Amino acid sequence: MKRSFSMLAGLMVPALGLVLGLAAAPAAQATTITAGDIDGGSPNATIAIGSVSAIGGNLWHKTVQGVEGVGVGGGYVGGEIDNARESMIFSFDAPLVLSELQLGFLFQTPNHDDSMNEAAEVIGMFGDSVYVGQLSLVDALTGVWSFAFGGAVTNLSIGTEAGAGVFAIANPFGDFLIDTLILNPVDVTGQADHRNADFSFISMTAVPEPG
């Protein structure tokens, strides 16, 4: 009996080591990209997880109430993404899950001469799949996100002239993988000037595809 037990124990130890080895496998590491990580002054920049391009001008930084954002130079408001046919496009080196997206300089009317509460469109893409969501302000402290599988919206800086209008969207596209992210303005007034919604990118946190 002792011999049989010893043989069984000898088989169990490697198996246990295999289980422990699997359990100890490192989790995918999240990467955070902030506005400060994006070089301005040209239409394209390299980031740690891919690249970013400005449509309608050069990438351009702007600071409001101590908060740094990046958008597109020129247009109606420099350093923001506005309705002068501007966008920002992020292209990722590998598919990822966006765990948080922070957008800023979104204000409640009548702050900064905005005639309506501001909004931003966010598009995620992967292969033939396209996911579209809109972040809309309800008031200076409250935002709503329209994508059905997305998470909650948290205000990080009040959307009045006393703040920087920063809102964080948790898991904007749920667990769906994306390899492209597009930030577009939303025409909330039909007026072709700064009173349309304009905003800037503040930061994102992304987790690479497991595997």
Coordinates of C-alpha atoms in Angstrom, one line a residue:
M1 CA 0.0 0.0 0.0
K2 CA 2.8 2.4 0.8
R3 CA 4.4 1.8 -2.6
S4 CA 1.1 2.5 -4.3
F5 CA 0.5 5.7 -2.4
S6 CA 4.0 6.9 -3.2
M7 CA 3.5 6.2 -6.9
L8 CA 0.2 8.1 -6.8
A9 CA 1.8 11.0 -4.9
G10 CA 4.5 11.1 -7.6
L11 CA 1.8 11.5 -10.2
M12 CA -0.1 14.1 -8.2
V13 CA 2.9 16.5 -7.7
P14 CA 3.6 17.2 -11.4
A15 CA -0.2 17.6 -11.9
L16 CA -0.4 20.0 -9.0
G17 CA 2.5 21.9 -10.4
L18 CA 0.7 22.2 -13.7
V19 CA -2.4 23.5 -12.1
L20 CA -0.4 26.0 -10.1
G21 CA 1.4 27.1 -13.2
L22 CA -1.8 27.7 -15.0
A23 CA -3.2 29.7 -12.0
A24 CA -0.1 31.8 -11.9
A25 CA -0.2 32.8 -15.5
P26 CA -0.1 36.7 -15.7
A27 CA -3.3 38.5 -16.5
A28 CA -3.3 40.8 -19.5
Q29 CA -1.9 44.2 -18.5
A30 CA -4.0 47.3 -19.0
T31 CA -2.4 50.3 -20.8
T32 CA -3.5 53.9 -20.2
I33 CA -3.0 56.5 -22.9
T34 CA -3.4 60.1 -21.9
A35 CA -3.5 63.3 -23.9
G36 CA 0.0 64.0 -22.8
D37 CA 1.2 60.8 -24.5
I38 CA 0.1 62.1 -27.9
D39 CA 2.5 64.4 -29.8
G40 CA 0.8 67.4 -31.3
G41 CA 1.7 69.6 -34.2
S42 CA 1.2 67.0 -37.0
P43 CA -1.7 65.0 -38.3
N44 CA -0.3 61.6 -37.0
A45 CA 1.3 60.4 -33.8
T46 CA 2.5 57.1 -32.5
I47 CA 1.3 55.8 -29.1
A48 CA 2.3 52.8 -27.1
I49 CA -0.5 50.6 -28.5
G50 CA -0.7 51.9 -32.0
S51 CA -1.2 55.3 -33.7
V52 CA -3.6 58.2 -33.8
S53 CA -4.6 60.5 -36.6
A54 CA -6.4 63.8 -36.8
I55 CA -8.9 64.5 -39.6
G56 CA -9.3 68.1 -40.5
G57 CA -6.0 69.5 -39.1
N58 CA -3.1 68.6 -36.9
L59 CA -3.3 67.0 -33.5
W60 CA -3.5 69.9 -31.0
H61 CA -3.4 70.2 -27.2
K62 CA -5.6 72.3 -25.0
T63 CA -5.8 72.8 -21.3
V64 CA -8.9 73.8 -19.4
Q65 CA -8.9 74.3 -15.6
G66 CA -5.7 72.3 -15.4
V67 CA -6.9 69.4 -17.4
E68 CA -5.0 68.6 -20.6
G69 CA -6.9 67.3 -23.7
V70 CA -6.0 66.7 -27.3
G71 CA -8.1 67.4 -30.3
V72 CA -7.7 68.9 -33.8
G73 CA -6.1 72.3 -34.4
G74 CA -8.1 74.9 -36.3
G75 CA -11.8 74.5 -36.9
Y76 CA -14.1 76.5 -34.7
V77 CA -12.3 75.7 -31.5
G78 CA -8.6 74.7 -31.7
G79 CA -7.6 71.6 -29.7
E80 CA -11.1 70.2 -29.8
I81 CA -13.0 67.9 -32.2
D82 CA -15.7 70.1 -33.7
N83 CA -18.1 70.3 -36.6
A84 CA -15.5 71.7 -39.0
R85 CA -15.4 68.1 -40.4
E86 CA -12.9 67.0 -37.7
S87 CA -12.3 63.6 -36.2
M88 CA -9.7 61.6 -34.3
I89 CA -8.9 58.0 -35.3
F90 CA -7.0 55.5 -33.1
S91 CA -5.6 52.5 -34.9
F92 CA -4.4 49.7 -32.5
D93 CA -1.6 47.3 -33.2
A94 CA -3.7 44.4 -31.8
P95 CA -7.4 43.9 -30.8
L96 CA -8.2 45.1 -27.4
V97 CA -11.1 45.8 -25.0
L98 CA -11.6 49.4 -24.1
S99 CA -12.1 49.4 -20.3
E100 CA -12.4 53.2 -19.9
L101 CA -12.6 56.3 -22.1
Q102 CA -12.4 59.8 -20.8
L103 CA -13.6 62.8 -22.8
G104 CA -13.4 66.4 -21.8
F105 CA -14.5 70.0 -22.4
L106 CA -18.2 68.9 -22.7
F107 CA -20.3 71.6 -21.1
Q108 CA -23.9 72.2 -20.1
T109 CA -25.6 75.2 -21.8
P110 CA -25.1 78.1 -21.6
N111 CA -21.5 77.6 -20.5
H112 CA -18.8 78.7 -23.0
D113 CA -21.7 80.1 -25.2
D114 CA -23.0 76.6 -25.9
S115 CA -26.7 76.8 -26.8
M116 CA -27.4 73.2 -26.0
N117 CA -25.8 70.5 -23.8
E118 CA -22.9 69.0 -25.6
A119 CA -22.4 65.4 -26.9
A120 CA -19.8 63.2 -28.5
E121 CA -20.0 60.2 -30.8
V122 CA -17.6 57.3 -30.3
I123 CA -17.2 54.4 -32.8
G124 CA -15.4 51.2 -32.2
M125 CA -14.6 48.8 -35.1
F126 CA -13.3 45.3 -35.4
G127 CA -13.3 43.5 -38.8
D128 CA -16.9 43.9 -40.1
S129 CA -18.3 44.8 -36.7
V130 CA -19.1 48.5 -36.0
Y131 CA -20.2 49.7 -32.6
V132 CA -21.6 53.2 -32.2
G133 CA -22.3 55.1 -29.0
Q134 CA -23.1 58.7 -28.0
L135 CA -22.1 60.4 -24.8
S136 CA -24.7 63.1 -24.1
L137 CA -24.8 65.5 -21.2
V138 CA -28.0 65.6 -19.1
D139 CA -26.6 68.4 -16.9
A140 CA -23.2 69.6 -15.7
L141 CA -22.7 66.5 -13.5
T142 CA -24.5 63.8 -15.4
G143 CA -23.8 62.1 -18.7
V144 CA -25.5 59.2 -20.5
W145 CA -24.0 56.6 -22.8
S146 CA -26.2 55.2 -25.5
F147 CA -24.4 51.9 -26.4
A148 CA -26.6 49.1 -25.0
F149 CA -23.7 46.9 -23.6
G150 CA -21.6 49.8 -22.3
G151 CA -21.0 50.8 -18.7
A152 CA -21.7 53.7 -16.4
V153 CA -20.7 57.3 -17.0
T154 CA -18.9 59.2 -14.2
N155 CA -18.4 62.9 -14.0
L156 CA -14.7 63.7 -13.1
S157 CA -14.9 67.5 -13.6
I158 CA -18.1 69.6 -13.6
G159 CA -19.3 70.7 -17.0
T160 CA -19.5 74.4 -16.3
E161 CA -16.9 77.2 -16.7
A162 CA -15.7 76.3 -13.2
G163 CA -14.6 72.9 -14.4
A164 CA -13.3 71.0 -17.4
G165 CA -16.4 69.0 -18.3
V166 CA -14.7 65.6 -18.0
F167 CA -16.7 62.4 -18.2
A168 CA -15.5 58.8 -18.0
I169 CA -17.3 55.9 -19.7
A170 CA -16.6 52.5 -18.2
N171 CA -16.3 49.7 -20.7
P172 CA -17.8 51.7 -23.5
F173 CA -18.3 48.7 -25.8
G174 CA -18.6 46.0 -23.1
D175 CA -16.3 43.1 -23.7
F176 CA -16.3 43.5 -27.5
L177 CA -12.9 43.7 -29.1
I178 CA -12.0 46.7 -31.2
D179 CA -9.0 47.6 -33.3
T180 CA -10.1 51.1 -34.3
L181 CA -11.6 53.9 -32.3
I182 CA -13.1 57.0 -33.9
L183 CA -14.1 60.2 -32.1
N184 CA -16.6 62.4 -33.9
P185 CA -18.5 65.6 -33.1
V186 CA -22.3 65.6 -32.9
D187 CA -24.4 68.3 -34.5
V188 CA -26.7 69.2 -31.6
T189 CA -27.9 72.6 -32.9
G190 CA -27.7 72.6 -36.7
Q191 CA -25.5 75.7 -36.3
A192 CA -22.1 75.6 -38.1
D193 CA -20.0 77.1 -35.4
H194 CA -18.6 76.5 -31.9
R195 CA -22.1 76.3 -30.4
N196 CA -22.2 72.8 -31.8
A197 CA -20.8 70.1 -29.5
D198 CA -17.0 70.1 -29.4
F199 CA -14.8 68.1 -27.1
S200 CA -11.3 66.7 -26.6
F201 CA -9.7 63.3 -25.8
I202 CA -8.5 63.1 -22.2
S203 CA -7.5 59.4 -21.8
M204 CA -8.2 55.7 -22.4
T205 CA -7.4 52.5 -20.7
A206 CA -7.2 49.4 -22.8
V207 CA -6.7 45.7 -22.1
P208 CA -5.2 43.5 -24.9
E209 CA -7.0 40.5 -26.3
P210 CA -6.4 37.5 -24.0
G211 CA -4.2 34.8 -25.4

